Coordinates of C-alpha atoms in Angstrom, one line a residue:
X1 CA 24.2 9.5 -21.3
X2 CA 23.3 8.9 -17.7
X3 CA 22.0 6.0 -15.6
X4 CA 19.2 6.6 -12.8
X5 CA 19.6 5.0 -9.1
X6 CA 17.4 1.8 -10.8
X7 CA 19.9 1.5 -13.6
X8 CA 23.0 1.4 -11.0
X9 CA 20.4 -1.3 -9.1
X10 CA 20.5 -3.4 -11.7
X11 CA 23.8 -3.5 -12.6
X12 CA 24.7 -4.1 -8.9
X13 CA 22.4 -6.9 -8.6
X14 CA 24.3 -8.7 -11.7
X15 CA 27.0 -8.6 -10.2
X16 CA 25.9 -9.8 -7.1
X17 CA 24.4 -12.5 -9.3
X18 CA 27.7 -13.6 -11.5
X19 CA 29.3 -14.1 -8.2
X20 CA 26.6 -16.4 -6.7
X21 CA 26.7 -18.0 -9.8
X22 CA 30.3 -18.7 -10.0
X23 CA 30.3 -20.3 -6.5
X24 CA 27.6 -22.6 -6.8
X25 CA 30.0 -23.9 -10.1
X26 CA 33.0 -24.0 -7.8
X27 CA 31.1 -26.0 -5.3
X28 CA 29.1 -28.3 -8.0
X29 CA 26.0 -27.4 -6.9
X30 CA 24.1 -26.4 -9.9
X31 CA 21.3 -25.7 -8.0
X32 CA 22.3 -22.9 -6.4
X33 CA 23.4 -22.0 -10.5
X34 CA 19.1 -22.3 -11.0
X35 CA 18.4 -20.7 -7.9
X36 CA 20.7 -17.5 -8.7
X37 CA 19.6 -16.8 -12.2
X38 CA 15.8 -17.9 -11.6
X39 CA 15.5 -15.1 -8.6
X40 CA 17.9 -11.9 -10.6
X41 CA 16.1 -12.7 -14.0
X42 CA 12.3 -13.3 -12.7
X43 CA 12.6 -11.1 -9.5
X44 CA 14.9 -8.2 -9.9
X45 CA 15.2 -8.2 -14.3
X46 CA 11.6 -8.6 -14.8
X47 CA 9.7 -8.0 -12.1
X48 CA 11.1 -4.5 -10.6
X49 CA 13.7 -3.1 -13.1
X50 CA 11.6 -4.1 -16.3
X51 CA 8.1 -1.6 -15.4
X52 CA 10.7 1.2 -13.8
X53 CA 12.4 1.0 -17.3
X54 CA 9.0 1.7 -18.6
X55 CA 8.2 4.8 -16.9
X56 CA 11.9 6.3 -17.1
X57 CA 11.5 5.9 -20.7
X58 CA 8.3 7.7 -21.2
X59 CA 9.3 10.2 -18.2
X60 CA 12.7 10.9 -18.5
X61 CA 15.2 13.0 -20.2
X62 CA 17.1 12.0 -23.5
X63 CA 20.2 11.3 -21.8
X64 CA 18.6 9.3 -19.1
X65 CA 16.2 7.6 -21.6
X66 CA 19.9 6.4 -23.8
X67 CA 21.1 5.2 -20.4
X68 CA 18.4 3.1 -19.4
X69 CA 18.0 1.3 -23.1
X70 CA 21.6 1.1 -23.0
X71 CA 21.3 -1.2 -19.1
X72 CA 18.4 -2.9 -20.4
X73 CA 20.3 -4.5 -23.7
X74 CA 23.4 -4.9 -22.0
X75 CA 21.7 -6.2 -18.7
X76 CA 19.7 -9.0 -21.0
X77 CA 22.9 -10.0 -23.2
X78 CA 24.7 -11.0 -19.7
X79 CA 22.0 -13.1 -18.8
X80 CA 21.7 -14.9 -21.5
X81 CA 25.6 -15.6 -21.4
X82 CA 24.9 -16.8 -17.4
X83 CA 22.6 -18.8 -18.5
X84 CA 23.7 -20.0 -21.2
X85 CA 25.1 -23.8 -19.3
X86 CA 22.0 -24.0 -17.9
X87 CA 19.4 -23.6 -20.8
X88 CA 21.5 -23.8 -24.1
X89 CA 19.7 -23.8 -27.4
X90 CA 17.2 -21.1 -25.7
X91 CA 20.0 -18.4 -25.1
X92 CA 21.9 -19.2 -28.4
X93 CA 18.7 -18.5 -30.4
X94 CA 17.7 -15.3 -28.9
X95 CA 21.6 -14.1 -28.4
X96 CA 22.0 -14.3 -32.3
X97 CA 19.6 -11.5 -32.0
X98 CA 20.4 -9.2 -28.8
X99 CA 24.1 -9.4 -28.9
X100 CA 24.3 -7.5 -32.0
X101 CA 22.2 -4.8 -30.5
X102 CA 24.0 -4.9 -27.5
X103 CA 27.4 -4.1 -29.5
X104 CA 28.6 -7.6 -28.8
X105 CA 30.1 -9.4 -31.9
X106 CA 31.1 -13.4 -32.5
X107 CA 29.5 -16.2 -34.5
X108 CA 27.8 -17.6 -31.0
X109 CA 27.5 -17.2 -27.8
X110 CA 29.4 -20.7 -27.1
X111 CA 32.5 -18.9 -27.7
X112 CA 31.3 -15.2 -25.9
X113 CA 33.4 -15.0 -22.6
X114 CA 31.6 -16.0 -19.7
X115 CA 30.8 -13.3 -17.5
X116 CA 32.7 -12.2 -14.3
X117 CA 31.9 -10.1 -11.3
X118 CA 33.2 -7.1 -10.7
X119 CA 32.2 -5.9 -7.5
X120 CA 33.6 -2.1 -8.0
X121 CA 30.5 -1.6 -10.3
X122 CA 28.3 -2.7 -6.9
X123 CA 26.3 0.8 -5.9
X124 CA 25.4 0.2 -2.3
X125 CA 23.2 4.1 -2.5
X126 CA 21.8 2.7 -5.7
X127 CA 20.2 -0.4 -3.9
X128 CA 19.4 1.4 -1.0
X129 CA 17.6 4.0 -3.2
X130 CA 15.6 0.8 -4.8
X131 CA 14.9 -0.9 -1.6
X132 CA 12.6 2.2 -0.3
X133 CA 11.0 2.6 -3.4
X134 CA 9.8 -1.2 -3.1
X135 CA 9.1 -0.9 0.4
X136 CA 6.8 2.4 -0.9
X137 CA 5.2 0.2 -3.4
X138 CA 4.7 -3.3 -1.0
X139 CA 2.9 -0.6 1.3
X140 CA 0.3 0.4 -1.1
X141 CA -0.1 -3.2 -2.3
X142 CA -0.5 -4.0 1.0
X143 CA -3.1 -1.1 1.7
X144 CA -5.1 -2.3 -1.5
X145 CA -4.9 -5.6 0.0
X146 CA -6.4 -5.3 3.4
X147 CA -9.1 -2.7 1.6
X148 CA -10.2 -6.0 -0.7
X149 CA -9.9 -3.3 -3.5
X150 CA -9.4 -4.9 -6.8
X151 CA -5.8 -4.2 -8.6
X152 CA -7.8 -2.7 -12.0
X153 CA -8.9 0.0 -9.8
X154 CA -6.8 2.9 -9.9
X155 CA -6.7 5.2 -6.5
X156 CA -5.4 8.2 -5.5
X157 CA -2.0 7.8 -3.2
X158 CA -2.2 10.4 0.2
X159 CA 1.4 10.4 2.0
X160 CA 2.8 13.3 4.8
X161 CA 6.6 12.5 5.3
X162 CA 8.1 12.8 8.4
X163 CA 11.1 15.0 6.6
X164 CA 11.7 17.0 3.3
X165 CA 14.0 14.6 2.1
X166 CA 11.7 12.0 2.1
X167 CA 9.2 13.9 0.5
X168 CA 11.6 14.9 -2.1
X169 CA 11.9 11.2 -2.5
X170 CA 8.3 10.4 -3.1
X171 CA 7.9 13.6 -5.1
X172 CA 10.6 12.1 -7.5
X173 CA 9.6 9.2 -7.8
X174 CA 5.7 9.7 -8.2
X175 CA 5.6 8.8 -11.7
X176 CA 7.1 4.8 -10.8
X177 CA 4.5 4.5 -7.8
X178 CA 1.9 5.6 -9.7
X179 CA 3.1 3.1 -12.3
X180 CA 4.0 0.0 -10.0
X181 CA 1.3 0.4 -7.5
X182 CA -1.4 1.2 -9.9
X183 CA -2.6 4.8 -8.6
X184 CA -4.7 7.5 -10.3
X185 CA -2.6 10.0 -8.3
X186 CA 0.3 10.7 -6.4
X187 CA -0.3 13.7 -3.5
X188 CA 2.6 14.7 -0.8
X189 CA 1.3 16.8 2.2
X190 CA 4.1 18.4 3.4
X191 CA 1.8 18.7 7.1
X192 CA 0.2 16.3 9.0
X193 CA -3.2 18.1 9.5
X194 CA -4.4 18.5 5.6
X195 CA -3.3 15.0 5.2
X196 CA -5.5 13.5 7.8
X197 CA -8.7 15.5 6.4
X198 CA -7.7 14.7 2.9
X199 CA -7.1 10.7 3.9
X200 CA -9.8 10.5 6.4
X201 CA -11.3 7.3 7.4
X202 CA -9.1 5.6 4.9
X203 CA -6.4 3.1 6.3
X204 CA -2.9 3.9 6.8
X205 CA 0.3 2.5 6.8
X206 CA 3.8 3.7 7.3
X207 CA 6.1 2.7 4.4
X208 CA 10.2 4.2 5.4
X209 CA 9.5 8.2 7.0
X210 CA 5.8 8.3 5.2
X211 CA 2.5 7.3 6.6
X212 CA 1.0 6.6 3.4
X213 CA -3.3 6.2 2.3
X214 CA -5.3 5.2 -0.5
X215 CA -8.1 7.2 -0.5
X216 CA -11.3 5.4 -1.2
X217 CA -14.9 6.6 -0.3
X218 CA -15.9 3.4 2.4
X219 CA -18.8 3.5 4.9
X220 CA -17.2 4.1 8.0
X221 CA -19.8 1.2 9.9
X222 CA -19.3 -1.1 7.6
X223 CA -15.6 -0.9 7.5
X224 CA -15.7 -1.2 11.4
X225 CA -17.7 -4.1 11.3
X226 CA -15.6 -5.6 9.0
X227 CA -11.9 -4.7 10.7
X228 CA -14.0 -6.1 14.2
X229 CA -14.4 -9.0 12.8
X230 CA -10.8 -9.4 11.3
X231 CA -9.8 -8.1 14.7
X232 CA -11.4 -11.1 16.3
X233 CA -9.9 -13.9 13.8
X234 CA -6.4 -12.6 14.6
X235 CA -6.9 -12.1 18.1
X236 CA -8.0 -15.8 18.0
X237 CA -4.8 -17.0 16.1
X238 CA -2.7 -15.1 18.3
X239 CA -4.7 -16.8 20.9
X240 CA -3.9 -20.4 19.4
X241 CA 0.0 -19.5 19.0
X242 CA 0.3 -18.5 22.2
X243 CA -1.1 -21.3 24.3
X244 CA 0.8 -23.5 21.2
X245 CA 4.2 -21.9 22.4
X246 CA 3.4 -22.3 25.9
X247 CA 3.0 -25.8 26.2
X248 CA 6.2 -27.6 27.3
X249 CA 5.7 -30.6 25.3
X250 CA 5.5 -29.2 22.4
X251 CA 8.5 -27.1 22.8
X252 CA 10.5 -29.9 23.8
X253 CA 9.5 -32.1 20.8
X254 CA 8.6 -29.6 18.1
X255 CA 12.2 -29.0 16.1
X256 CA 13.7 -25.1 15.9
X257 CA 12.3 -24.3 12.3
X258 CA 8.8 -24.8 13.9
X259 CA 8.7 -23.0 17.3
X260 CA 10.4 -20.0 15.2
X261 CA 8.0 -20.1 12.5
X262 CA 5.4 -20.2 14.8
X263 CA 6.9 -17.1 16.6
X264 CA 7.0 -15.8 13.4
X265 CA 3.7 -16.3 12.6
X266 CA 2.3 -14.7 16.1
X267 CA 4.4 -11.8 15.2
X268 CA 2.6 -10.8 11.9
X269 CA -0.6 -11.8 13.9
X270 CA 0.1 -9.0 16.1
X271 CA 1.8 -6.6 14.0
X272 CA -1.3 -6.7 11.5
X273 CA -4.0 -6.3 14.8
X274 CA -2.2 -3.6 15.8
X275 CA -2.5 -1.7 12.7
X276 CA -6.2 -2.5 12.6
X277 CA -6.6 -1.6 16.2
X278 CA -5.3 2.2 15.2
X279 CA -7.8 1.7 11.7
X280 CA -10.5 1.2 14.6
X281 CA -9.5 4.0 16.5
X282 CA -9.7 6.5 13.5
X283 CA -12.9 5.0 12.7
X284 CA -14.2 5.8 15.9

């Protein structure tokens, strides 16, 4: 049995998780209890680990296919004991039916032990592994998303890396992008000039050491007319923040949390016109 960088991801972030949730007991604030489940369960459990579960266990080897039903049993039996305070009759129904699976015996999950953290099972190269491959994924979300392409449609994924090991990485983990970030196919140019032909006018983004494209078939004037006139909107928001910021009496009245959120703001403003600026700039 072995357990793939995701598996060890998982694991960590249960830990991570039993901790948070064992302070916010200590301190009485059972809100921070809700807060810690809601984001590991809905967020990491179901939203990430759950669809790369998927694809390792209809791409992987036997051994790795044990270990990852293996995390997922024993990864859901936890939670229900962590939640157990917070939303009894829920997790005593449906642990009468995991914990057995899970190799867990005892008439209910009242009197299952409670579970600890142990951070020794935290894998800092695990989570770092898991952390690029969402950053890979947000990029092509994001690239779908300034494209207005719908999410049913399936495109092709064009990436150069800067260095072979992170095209190793995206070579290796072609089958969860393809998965996660809804692509018809996964292609790695290991140089920079086959990639730009390949990609052409399509829009680019750089997700870790990759500059990554969905290639989609757009006519290049009408794209520029459209980016021009996103161009304008943000250069017009930008526009607003900045004379916003630079007024004196609204500095010295406006509290901390809203002169940084609208710095904030201005900065995605400008980070997301520069990358249409360099769209443009292919374009023409």
């Amino acid at each position: 049995m072995t357990f793939t960088a995701p598996d060890r991801w998982i694991v960590s972030e249960l830990q991570k998780t039993e901790a948070a949730v064992a302070q916010g007991f200590a301190e009485y604030r059972l809100d921070n209890v809700a807060t810690a489940l809601y984001e590991f369960v809905w967020n990491a459990f179901c939203d990430w680990y759950l669809e790369i579960a998927k694809v390792q266990l209809q791409t992987e080897g036997e051994a790795a296919q044990r270990g990852t039903r293996r995390t997922l049993i024993r990864t859901l039996e936890a939670i229900l004991r962590l939640a157990h305070p917070v939303i009894p009759f829920v997790t005593e129904a449906l642990w009468q039916v995991v914990a057995p699976v899970a190799g867990r015996a005892g008439p209910s999950i009242m009197i299952a032990p409670y579970p600890e953290a142990q951070p020794e099972r935290i894998d800092e190269a695990a989570t770092t592994h898991v952390r690029h491959l969402q950053q890979m994924v947000d990029a092509c979300r994001q690239l779908r998303g300034e494209m207005g392409v719908s999410p049913a449609q399936r495109l092709p994924l064009l990436a150069v890396a800067d260095d072979a090991a992170e095209a190793a990485f995206l070579r290796e983990n072609a089958a969860v992008l393809h998965n996660l970030a809804k692509l018809s196919d996964v292609q790695v140019f290991d140089a920079e000039a086959p990639w730009q032909e390949a990609a052409g006018h399509a829009p680019v983004l750089v997700g870790g050491k990759a500059r990554l494209a969905l290639h989609v078939q757009i006519d290049p004037a009408v794209e520029q007319a459209r980016l021009s006139k996103e161009a304008a909107r943000l250069s017009g928001e930008i526009a607003k923040a900045t004379a916003k910021l630079a007024n004196q009496a609204f500095v010295a009245k406006a509290p901390p949390a809203v002169i940084a959120q609208e710095k904030q703001r201005m900065a995605d403003f400008s980070a997301t016109l520069g990358r249409i600026q360099e769209q443009l700039a292919r374009l023409a």
